[in-house]
PDB file of C-alpha atoms and ligand atoms in Angstrom:
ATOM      1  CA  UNK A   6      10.307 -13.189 -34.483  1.00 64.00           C
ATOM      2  CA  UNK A   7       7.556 -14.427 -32.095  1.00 62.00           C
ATOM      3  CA  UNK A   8       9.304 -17.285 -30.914  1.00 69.00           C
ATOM      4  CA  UNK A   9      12.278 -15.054 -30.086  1.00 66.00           C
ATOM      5  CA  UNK A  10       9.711 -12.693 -28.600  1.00 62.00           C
ATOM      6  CA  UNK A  11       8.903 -15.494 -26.012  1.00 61.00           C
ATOM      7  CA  UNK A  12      12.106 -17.045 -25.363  1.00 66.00           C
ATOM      8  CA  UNK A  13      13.096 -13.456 -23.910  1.00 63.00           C
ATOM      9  CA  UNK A  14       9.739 -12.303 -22.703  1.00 65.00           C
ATOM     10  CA  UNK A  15       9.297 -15.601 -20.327  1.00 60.00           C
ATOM     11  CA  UNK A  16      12.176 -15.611 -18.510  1.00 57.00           C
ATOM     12  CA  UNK A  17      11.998 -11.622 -18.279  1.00 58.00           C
ATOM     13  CA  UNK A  18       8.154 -12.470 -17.127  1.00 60.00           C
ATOM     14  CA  UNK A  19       9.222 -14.827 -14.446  1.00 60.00           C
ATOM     15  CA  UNK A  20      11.986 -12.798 -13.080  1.00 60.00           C
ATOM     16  CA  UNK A  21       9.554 -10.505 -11.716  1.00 61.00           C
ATOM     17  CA  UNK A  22       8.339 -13.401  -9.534  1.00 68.00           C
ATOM     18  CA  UNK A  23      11.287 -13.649  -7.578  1.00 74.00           C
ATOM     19  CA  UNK A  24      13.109 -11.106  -5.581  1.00 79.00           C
ATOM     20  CA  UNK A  25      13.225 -10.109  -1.887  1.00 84.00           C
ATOM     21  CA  UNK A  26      10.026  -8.251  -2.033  1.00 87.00           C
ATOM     22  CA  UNK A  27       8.473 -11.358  -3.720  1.00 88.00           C
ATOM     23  CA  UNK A  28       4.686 -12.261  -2.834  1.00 89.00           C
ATOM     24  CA  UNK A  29       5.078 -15.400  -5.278  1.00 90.00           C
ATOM     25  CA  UNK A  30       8.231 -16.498  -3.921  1.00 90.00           C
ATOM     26  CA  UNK A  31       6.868 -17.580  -0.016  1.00 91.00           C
ATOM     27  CA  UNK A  32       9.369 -18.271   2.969  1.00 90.00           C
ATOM     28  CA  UNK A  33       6.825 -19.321   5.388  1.00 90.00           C
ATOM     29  CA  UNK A  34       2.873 -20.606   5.294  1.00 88.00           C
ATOM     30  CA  UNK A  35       0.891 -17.483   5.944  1.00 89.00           C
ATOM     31  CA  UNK A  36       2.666 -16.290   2.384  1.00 91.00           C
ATOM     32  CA  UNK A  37       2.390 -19.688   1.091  1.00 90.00           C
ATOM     33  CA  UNK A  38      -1.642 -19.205   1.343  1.00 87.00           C
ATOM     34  CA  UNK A  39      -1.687 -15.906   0.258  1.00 89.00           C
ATOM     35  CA  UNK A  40       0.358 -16.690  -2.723  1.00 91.00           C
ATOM     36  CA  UNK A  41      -2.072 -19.744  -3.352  1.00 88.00           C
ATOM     37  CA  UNK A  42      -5.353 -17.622  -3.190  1.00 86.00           C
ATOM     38  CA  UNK A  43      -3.386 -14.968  -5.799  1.00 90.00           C
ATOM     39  CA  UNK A  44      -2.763 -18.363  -8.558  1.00 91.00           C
ATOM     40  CA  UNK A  45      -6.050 -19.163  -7.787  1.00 86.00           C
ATOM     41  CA  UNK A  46      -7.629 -15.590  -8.239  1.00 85.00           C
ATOM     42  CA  UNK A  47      -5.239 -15.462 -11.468  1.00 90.00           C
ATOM     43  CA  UNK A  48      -6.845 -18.703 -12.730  1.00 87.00           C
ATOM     44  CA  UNK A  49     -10.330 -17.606 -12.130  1.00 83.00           C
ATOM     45  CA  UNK A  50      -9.618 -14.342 -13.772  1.00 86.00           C
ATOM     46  CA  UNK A  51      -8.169 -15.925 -16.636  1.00 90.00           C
ATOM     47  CA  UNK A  52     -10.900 -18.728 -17.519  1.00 85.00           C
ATOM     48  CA  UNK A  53     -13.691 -16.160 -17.067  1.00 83.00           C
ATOM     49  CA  UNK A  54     -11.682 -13.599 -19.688  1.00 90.00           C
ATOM     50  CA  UNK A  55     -11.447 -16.281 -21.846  1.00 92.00           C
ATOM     51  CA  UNK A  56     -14.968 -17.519 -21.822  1.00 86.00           C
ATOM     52  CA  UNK A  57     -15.950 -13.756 -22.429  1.00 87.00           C
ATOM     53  CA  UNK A  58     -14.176 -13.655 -25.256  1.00 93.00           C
ATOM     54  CA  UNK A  59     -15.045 -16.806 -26.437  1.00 92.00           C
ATOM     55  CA  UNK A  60     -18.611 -15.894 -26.193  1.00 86.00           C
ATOM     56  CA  UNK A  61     -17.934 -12.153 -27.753  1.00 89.00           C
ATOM     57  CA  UNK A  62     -16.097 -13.387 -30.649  1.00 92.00           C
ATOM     58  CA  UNK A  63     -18.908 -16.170 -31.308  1.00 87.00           C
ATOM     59  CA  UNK A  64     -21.536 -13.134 -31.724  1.00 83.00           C
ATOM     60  CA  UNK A  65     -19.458 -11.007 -34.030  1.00 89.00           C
ATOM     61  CA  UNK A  66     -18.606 -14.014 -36.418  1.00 89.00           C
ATOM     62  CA  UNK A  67     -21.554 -16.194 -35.986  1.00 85.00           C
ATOM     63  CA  UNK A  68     -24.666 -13.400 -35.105  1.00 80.00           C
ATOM     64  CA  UNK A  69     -27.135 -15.920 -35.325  1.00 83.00           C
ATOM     65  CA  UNK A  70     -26.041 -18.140 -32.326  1.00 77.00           C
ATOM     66  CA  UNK A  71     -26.457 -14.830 -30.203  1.00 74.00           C
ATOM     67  CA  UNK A  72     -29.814 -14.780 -31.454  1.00 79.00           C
ATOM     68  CA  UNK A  73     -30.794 -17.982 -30.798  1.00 80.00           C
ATOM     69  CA  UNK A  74     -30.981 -17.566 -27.284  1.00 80.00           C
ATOM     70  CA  UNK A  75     -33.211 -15.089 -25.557  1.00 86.00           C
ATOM     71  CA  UNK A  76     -32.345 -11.671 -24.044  1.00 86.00           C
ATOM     72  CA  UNK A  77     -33.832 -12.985 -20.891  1.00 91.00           C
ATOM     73  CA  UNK A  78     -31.568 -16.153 -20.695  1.00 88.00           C
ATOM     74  CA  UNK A  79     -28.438 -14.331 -21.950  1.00 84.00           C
ATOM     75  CA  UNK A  80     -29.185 -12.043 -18.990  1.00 89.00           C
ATOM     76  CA  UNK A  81     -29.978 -15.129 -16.416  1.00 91.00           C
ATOM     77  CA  UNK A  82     -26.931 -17.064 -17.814  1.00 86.00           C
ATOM     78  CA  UNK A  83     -24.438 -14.003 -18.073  1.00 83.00           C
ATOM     79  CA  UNK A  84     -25.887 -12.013 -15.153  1.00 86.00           C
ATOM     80  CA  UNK A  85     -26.664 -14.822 -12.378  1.00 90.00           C
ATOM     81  CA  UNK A  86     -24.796 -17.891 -13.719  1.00 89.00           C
ATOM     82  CA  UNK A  87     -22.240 -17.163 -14.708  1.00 84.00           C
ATOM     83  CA  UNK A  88     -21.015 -15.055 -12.092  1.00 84.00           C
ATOM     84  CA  UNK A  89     -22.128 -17.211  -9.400  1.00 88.00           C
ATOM     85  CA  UNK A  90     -20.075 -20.040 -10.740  1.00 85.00           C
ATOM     86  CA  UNK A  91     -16.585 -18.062 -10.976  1.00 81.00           C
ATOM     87  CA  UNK A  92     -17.365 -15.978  -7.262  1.00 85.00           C
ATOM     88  CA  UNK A  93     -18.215 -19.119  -5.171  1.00 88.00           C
ATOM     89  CA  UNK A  94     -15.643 -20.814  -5.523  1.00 84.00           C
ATOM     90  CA  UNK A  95     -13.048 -17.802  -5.440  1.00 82.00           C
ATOM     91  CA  UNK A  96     -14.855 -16.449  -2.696  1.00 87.00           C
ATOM     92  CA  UNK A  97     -14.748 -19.491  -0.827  1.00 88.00           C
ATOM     93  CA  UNK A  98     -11.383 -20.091  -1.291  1.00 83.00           C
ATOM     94  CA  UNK A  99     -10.425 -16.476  -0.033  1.00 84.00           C
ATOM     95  CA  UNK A 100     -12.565 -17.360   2.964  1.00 87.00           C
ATOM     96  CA  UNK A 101     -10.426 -20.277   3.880  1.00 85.00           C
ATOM     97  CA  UNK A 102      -7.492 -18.448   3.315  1.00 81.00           C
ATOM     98  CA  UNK A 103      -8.217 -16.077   5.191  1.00 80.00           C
ATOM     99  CA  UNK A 104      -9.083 -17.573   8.387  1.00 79.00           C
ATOM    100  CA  UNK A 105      -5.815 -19.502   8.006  1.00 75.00           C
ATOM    101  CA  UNK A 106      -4.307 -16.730   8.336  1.00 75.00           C
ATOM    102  CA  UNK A 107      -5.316 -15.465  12.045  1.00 74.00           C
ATOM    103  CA  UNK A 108      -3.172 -15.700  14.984  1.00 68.00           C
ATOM    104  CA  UNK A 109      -5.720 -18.856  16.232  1.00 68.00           C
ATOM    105  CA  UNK A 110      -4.562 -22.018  18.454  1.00 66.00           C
ATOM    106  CA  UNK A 111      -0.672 -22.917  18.942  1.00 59.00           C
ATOM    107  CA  UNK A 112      -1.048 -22.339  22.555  1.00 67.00           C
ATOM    108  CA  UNK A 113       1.625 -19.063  23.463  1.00 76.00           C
ATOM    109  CA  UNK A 114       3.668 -18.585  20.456  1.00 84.00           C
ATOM    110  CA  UNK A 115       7.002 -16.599  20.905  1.00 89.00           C
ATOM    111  CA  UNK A 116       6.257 -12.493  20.783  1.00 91.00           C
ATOM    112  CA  UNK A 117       8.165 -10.173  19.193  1.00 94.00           C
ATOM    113  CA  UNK A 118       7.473  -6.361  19.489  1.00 95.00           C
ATOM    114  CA  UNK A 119       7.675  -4.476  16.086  1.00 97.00           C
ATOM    115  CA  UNK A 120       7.303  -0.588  16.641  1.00 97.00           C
ATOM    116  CA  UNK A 121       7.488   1.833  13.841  1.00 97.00           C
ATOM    117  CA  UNK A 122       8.369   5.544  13.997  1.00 96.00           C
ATOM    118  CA  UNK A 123       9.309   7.641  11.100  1.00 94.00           C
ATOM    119  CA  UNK A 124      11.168   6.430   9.710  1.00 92.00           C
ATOM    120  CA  UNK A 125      12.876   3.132  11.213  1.00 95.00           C
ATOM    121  CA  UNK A 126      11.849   0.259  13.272  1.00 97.00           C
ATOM    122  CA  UNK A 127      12.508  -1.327  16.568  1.00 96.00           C
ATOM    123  CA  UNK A 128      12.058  -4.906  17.828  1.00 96.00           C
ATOM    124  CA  UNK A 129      11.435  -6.268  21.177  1.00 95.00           C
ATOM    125  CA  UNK A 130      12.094  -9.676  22.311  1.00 93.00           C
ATOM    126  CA  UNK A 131       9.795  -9.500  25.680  1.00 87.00           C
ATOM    127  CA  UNK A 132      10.915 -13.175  26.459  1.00 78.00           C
ATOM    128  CA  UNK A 133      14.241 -12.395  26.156  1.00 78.00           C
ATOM    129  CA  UNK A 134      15.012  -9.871  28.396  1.00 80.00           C
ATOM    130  CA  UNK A 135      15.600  -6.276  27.818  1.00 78.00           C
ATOM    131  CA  UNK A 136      16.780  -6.893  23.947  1.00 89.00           C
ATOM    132  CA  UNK A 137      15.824  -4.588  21.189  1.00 90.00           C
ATOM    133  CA  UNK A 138      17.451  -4.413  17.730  1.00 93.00           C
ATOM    134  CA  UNK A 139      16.615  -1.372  15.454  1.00 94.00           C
ATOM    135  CA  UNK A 140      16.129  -1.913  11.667  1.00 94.00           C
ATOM    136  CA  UNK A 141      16.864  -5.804  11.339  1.00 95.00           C
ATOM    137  CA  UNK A 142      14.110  -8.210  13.046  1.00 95.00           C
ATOM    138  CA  UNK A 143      15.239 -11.707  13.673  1.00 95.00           C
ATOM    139  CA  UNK A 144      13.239 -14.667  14.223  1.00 94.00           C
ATOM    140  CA  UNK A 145      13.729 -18.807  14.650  1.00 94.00           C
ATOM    141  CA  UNK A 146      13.251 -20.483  11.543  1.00 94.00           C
ATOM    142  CA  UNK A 147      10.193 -22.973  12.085  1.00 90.00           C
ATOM    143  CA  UNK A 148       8.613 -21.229  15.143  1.00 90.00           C
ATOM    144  CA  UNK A 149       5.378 -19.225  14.788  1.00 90.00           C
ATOM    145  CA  UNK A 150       6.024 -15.676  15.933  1.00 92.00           C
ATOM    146  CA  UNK A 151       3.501 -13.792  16.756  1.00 92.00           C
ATOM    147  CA  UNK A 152       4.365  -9.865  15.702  1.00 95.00           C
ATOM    148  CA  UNK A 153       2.679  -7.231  18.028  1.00 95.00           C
ATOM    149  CA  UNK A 154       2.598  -4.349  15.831  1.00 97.00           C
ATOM    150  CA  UNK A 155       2.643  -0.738  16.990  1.00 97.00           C
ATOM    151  CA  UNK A 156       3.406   2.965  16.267  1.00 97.00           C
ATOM    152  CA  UNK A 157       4.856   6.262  18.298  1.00 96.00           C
ATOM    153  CA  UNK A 158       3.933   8.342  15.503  1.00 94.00           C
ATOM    154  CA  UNK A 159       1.630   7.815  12.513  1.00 96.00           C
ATOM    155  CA  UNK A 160       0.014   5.076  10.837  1.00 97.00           C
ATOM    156  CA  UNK A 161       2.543   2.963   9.117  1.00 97.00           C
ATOM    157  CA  UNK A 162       2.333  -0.891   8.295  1.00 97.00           C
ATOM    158  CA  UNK A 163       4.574  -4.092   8.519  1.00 97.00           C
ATOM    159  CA  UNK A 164       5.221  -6.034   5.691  1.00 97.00           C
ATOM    160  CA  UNK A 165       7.146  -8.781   5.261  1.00 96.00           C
ATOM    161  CA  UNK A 166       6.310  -9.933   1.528  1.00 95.00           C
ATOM    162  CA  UNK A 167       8.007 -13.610   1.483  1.00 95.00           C
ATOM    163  CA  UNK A 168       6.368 -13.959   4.751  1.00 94.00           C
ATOM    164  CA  UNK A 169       2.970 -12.564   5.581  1.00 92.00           C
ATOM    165  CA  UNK A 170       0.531  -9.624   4.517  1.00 91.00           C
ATOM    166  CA  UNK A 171       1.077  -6.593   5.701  1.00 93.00           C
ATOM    167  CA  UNK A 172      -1.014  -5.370   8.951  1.00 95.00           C
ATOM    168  CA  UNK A 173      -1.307  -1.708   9.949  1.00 96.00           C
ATOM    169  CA  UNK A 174       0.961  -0.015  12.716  1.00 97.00           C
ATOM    170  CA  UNK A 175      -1.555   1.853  14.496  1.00 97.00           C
ATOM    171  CA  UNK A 176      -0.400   5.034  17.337  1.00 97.00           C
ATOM    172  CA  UNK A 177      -1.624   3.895  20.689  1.00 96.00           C
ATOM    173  CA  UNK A 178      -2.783   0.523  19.244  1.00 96.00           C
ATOM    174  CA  UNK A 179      -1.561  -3.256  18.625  1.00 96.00           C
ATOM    175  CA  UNK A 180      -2.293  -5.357  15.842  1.00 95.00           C
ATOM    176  CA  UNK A 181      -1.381  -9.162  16.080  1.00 92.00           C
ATOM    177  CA  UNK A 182       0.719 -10.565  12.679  1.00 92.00           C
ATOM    178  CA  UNK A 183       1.333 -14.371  12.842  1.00 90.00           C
ATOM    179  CA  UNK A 184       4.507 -15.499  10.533  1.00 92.00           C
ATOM    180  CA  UNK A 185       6.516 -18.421  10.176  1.00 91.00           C
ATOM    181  CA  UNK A 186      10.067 -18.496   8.098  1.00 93.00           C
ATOM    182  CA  UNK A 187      10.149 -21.747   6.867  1.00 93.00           C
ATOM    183  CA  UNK A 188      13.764 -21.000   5.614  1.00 91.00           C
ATOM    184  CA  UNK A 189      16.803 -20.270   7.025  1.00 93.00           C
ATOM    185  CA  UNK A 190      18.456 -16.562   5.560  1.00 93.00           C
ATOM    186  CA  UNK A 191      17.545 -13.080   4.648  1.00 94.00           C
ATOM    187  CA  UNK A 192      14.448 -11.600   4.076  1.00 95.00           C
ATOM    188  CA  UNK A 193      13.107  -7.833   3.492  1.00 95.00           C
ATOM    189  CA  UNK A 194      10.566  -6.182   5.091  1.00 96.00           C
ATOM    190  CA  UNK A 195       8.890  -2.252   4.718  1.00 96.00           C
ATOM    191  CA  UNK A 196       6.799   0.035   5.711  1.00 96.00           C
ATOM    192  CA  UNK A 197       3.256  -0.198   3.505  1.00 95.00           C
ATOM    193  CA  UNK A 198       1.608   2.746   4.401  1.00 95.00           C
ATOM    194  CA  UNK A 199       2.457   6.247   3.326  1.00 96.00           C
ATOM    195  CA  UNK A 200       4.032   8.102   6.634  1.00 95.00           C
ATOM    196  CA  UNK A 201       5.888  10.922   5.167  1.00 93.00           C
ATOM    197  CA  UNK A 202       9.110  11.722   3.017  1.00 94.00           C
ATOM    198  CA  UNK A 203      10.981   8.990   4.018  1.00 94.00           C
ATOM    199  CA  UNK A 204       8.095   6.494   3.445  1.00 96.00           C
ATOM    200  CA  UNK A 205      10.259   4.635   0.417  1.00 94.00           C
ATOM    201  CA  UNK A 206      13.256   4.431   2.769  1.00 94.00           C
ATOM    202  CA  UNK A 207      11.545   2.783   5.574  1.00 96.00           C
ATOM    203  CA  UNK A 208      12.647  -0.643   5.066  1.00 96.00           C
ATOM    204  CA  UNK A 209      14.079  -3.479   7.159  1.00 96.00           C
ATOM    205  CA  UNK A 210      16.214  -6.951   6.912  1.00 96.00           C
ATOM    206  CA  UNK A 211      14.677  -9.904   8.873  1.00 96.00           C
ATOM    207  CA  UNK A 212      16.932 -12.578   9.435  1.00 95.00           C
ATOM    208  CA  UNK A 213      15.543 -16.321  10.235  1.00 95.00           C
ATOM    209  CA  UNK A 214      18.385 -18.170  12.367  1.00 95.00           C
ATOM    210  CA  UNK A 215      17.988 -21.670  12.887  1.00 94.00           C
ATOM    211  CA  UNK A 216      16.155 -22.077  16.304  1.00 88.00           C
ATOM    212  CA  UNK A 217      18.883 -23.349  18.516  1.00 89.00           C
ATOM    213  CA  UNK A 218      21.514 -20.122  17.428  1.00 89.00           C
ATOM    214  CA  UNK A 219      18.239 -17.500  18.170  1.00 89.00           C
ATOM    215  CA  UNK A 220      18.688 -16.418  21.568  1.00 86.00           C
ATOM    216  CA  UNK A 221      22.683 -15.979  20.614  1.00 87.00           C
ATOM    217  CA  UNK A 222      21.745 -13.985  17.313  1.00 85.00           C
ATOM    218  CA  UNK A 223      19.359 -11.384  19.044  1.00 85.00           C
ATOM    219  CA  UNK A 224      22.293 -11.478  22.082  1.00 83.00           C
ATOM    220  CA  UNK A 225      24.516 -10.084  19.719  1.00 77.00           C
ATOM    221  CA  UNK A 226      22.510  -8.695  17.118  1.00 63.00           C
ATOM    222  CA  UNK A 227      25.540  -7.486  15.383  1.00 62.00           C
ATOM    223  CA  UNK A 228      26.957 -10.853  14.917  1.00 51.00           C
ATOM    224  CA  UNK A 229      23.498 -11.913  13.455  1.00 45.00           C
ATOM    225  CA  UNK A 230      23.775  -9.132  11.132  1.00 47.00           C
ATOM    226  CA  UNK A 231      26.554 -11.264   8.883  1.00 43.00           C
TER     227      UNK A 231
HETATM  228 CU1   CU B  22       5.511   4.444   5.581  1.00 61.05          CU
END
């Protein structure tokens, strides 16, 4: 019964890790690190549940180990120690993550204009001439793109899940979103802030074309569309 409980609890498990709107199946690095620091966070989480329970079943079956050592030091160790050990690390790692994560040096990536209003969005390609495309945002696979972010309404927010976190679409504001697409094909993107009744709806495709066919693909956006 159990082992037929895992055989078709694992792969039902895993399934949920894949999937369009996937943040632990990356396309590009900015995911790639965010989907690291989530393993690691998981890990962390994981060792320090066990050790508490390690430690909690120890005092119900064996009371006199608890006892052995003092109030003060199970407070010290428990309190201070323990803690400090699990959070450095984690923290530091979320620091380095992090900063990985900004828009910092490749000299003048491309830019591509994202602006949301309820409840669709519009790209620009500003080195591309006049282009826009509504609901499907297309990008060269292996280029950084930086994403200027933006909103004619309310606050709404851009998220790409195999690609990047999400950053806030902000009325009379830009926010800067550096992504990559390591691979060539479809993605899915949405809105991450609630904006209204058609919040759920407010989705979009993002296609990564390989770099030499982008300029053709947001030419003729509806060719890029197949
Ligand atoms: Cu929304």
């Amino acid at each position: 019964m159990l082992r037929t409980l895992v055989y078709l609890g694992f792969p039902v498990l895993l399934a949920g890790c894949t999937g369009p709107l996937s943040t632990l199946d990356p396309g590009g690095p900015a995911a790639t690190s965010i989907a690291t620091l989530w393993w690691v966070m998981l890990a962390g989480a994981a060792a320090l549940f066990v050790l508490v329970m390690t430690l909690y079943a120890l005092v119900i079956w064996r009371p006199d180990w608890g006892a052995r050592v003092s109030p003060t030091r199970w407070i010290v160790l428990g309190g201070l120690g323990l803690p400090a050990v699990v959070l450095t690390p984690l923290v530091a790692s979320a620091l380095v993550t992090g900063e990985r994560l900004l828009p910092l040096g490749s000299a003048e990536p491309l830019r591509i204009e994202a602006e949301a209003q309820r409840w669709t969005w519009t790209f620009r390609y500003p080195g591309s001439g006049d282009i826009k495309t509504e609901g499907t945002l297309h990008l060269p696979v292996g280029v950084p793109v930086d994403i200027v972010v933006t909103s004619r309404d309310v606050i709404h927010a851009f998220w790409i899940p195999r690609l990047a976190g999400k950053i806030d679409a902000v009325p009379g504001h830009t926010n800067i979103l550096r992504i990559r697409a390591d691979v060539q094909g479809r993605y899915q993107g949405l809105c991450n802030e609630f904006c209204g009744s058609g919040h759920s709806g407010m989705r979009f495709d993002v296609v990564a074309h390989p770099a030499a066919d982008f300029s053709t693909a947001i030419a003729h956006p509806e060719a890029g569309r197949k």
